[in-house]
Coordinates of C-alpha atoms in Angstrom, one line a residue:
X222 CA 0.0 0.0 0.0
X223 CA 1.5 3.2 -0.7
X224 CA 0.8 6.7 1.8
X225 CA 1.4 8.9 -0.9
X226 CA -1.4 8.2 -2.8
X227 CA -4.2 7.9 0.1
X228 CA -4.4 3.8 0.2
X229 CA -4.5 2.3 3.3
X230 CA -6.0 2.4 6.6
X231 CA -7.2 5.5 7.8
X232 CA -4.7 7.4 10.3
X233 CA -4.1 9.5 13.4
X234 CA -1.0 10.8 13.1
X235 CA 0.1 12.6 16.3
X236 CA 3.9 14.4 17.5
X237 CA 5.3 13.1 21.0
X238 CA 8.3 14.3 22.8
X239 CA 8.0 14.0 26.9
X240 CA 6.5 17.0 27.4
X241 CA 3.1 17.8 29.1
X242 CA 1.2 19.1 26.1
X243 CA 2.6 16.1 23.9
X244 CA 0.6 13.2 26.3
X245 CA -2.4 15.9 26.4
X246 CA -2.3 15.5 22.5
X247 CA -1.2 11.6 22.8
X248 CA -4.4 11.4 24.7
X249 CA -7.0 13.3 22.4
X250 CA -5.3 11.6 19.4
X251 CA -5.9 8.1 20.6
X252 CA -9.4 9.5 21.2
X253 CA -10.3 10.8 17.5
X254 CA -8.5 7.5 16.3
X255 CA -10.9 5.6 18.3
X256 CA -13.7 8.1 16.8
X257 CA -12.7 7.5 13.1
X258 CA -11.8 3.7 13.7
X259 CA -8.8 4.7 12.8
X260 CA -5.0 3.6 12.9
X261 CA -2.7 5.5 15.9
X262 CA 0.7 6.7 14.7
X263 CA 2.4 8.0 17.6
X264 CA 5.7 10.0 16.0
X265 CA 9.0 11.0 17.6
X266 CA 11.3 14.0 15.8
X267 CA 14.7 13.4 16.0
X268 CA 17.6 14.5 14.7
X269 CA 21.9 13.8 14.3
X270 CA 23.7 15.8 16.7
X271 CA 24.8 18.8 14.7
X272 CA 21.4 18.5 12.9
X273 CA 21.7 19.2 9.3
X274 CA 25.7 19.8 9.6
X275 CA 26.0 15.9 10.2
X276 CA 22.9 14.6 8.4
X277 CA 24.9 13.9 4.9
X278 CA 27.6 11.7 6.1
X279 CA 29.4 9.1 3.9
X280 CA 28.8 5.6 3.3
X281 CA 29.7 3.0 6.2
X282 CA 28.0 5.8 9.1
X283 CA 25.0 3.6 9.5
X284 CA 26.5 2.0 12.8
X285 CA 27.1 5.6 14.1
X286 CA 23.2 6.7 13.0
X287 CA 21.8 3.5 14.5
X288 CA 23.7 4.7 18.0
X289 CA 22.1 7.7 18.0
X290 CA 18.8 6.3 16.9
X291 CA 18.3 3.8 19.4
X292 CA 18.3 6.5 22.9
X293 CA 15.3 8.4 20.6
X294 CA 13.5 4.9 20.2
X295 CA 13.5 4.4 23.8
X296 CA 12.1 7.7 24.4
X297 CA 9.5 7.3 22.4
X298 CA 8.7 3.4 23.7
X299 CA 8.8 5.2 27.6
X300 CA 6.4 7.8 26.8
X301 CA 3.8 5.7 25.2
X302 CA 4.0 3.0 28.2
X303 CA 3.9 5.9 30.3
X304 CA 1.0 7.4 28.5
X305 CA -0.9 4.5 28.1
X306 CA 0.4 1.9 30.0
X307 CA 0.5 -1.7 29.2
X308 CA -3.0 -2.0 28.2
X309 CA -2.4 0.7 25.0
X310 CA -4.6 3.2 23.7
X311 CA -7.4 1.2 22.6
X312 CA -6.9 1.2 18.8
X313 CA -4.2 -0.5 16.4
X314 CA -0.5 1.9 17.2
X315 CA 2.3 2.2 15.7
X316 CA 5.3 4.0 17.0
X317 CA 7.4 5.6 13.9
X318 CA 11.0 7.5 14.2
X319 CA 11.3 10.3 12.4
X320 CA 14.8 12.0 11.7
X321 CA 14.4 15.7 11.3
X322 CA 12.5 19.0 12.4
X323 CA 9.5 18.1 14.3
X324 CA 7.2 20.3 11.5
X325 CA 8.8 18.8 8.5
X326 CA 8.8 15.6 9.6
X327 CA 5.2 15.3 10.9
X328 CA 3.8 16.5 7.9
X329 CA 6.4 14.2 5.8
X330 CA 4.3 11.6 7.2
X331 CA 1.0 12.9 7.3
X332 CA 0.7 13.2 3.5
X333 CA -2.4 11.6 3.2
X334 CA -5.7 13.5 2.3
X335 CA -7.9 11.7 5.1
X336 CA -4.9 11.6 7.9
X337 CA -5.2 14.3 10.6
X338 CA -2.5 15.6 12.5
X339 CA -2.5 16.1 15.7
X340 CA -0.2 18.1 17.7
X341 CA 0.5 19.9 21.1
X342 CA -0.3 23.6 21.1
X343 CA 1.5 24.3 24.3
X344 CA 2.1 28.0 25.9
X345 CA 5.7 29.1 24.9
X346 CA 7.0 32.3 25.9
X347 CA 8.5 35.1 24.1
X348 CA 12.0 34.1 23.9
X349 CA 11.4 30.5 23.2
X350 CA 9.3 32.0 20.5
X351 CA 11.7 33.9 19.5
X352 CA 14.5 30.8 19.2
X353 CA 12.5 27.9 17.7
X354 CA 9.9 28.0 15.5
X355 CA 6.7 26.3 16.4
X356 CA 5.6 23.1 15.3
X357 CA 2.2 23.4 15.5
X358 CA 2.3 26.2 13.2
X359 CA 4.7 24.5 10.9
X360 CA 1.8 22.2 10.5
X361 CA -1.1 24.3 10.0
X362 CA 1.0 25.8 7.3
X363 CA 2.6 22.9 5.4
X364 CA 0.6 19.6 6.3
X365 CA -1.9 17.9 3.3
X366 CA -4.3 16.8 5.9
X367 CA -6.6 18.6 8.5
X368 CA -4.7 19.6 12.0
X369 CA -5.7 19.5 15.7
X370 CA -3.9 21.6 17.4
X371 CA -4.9 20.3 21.4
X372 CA -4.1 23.4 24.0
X373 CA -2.3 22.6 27.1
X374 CA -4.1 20.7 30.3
X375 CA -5.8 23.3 32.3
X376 CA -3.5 21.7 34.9
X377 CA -0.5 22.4 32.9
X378 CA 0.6 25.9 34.4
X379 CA 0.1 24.7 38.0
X380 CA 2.4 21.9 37.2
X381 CA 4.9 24.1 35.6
X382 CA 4.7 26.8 38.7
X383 CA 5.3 23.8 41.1
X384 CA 8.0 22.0 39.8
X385 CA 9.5 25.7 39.3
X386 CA 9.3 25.8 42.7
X387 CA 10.6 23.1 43.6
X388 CA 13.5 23.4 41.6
X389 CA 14.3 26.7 43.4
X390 CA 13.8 24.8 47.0
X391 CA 10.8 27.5 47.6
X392 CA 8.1 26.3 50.1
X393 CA 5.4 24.5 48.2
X394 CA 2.1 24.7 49.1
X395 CA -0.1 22.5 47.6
X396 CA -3.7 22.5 49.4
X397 CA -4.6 25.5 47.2
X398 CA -3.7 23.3 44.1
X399 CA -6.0 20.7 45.8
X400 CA -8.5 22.6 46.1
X401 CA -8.4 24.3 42.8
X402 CA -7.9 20.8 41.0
X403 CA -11.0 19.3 42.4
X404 CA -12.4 22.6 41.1
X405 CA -11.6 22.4 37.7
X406 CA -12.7 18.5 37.0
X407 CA -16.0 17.7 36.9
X408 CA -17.8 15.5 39.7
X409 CA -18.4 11.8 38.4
X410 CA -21.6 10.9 37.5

């Protein structure tokens, strides 16, 4: 079956890295690929050190690209057992490498008409703005295929202040994050 030409199984195809917005939008794509009875490909960016300096190397470097393969296939393995756990997501998954910018390479492989993309649309600051581009517009821009962009967990900037925190050895206190959690998720029915 070839991708390029829109044969195949219909597919989710969703960026990971190990941050908090990429399990929110691990989540929601296992969701919408449950929706569409559709196929879950759960994709990790990576790239050579140096980046494109190092990427066109000569012939007999394939033990040296496998080294530096293999610590970005176990990232991407730990963050969907973490995500998911051993039970999965609930729909067929595949979990696909992909050597480059994040942007390029999820919309490399989201070239399908009836894929959607989705990606993390998480809060980024001015300066981080300012130094790397963002991949969520990358894909809005570029991709063949409809994009979700999935904002951050509501919980996401609590998290963030915390562990901030925490890093500078500040007192933490976390009854009003308690309180404010139980707050913002709805009482079971």
């Amino acid at each position: 079956m070839s991708e390029a030409d829109g044969v195949g199984p219909a597919r989710v195809v969703v960026g990971t890295s190990d941050s908090l917005s990429s399990r929110t939008a691990l989540y929601r794509a296992a969701e919408e690929a449950r929706r569409r009875d559709a196929e879950l490909w759960a994709v990790l960016a990576w790239d050579t050190p140096g980046g494109e300096l190092t990427a066109h190397r000569p012939a007999g470097t394939e033990p040296l690209l496998d080294e530096w393969r293999r610590p970005a296939r176990r990232a991407l393995l730990t963050v969907l057992h973490e995500t998911f756990g051993t039970a999965g997501p609930g729909v067929p998954m595949r979990a696909v490498l992909g050597r480059g910018p994040a942007g390029r390479t999820l919309v490399h492989i989201a070239d399908r008409a009836g894929d959607l993309l989705v990606v993390g649309a998480g809060r980024r600051g001015r300066l981080r703005r300012l130094l790397s581009p963002s991949v969520s517009r990358y894909c809005i821009a570029h991709a063949a295929c409809p994009v979700l962009a999935v904002p951050p967990s509501p919980l996401a900037a609590d998290w963030k202040a915390a562990h901030r925190r925490n890093a500078l050895r500040l007192p933490l206190d976390t009854r009003h994050l308690t309180d404010e959690t139980q707050a913002k998720v709805p009482p079971e029915r």
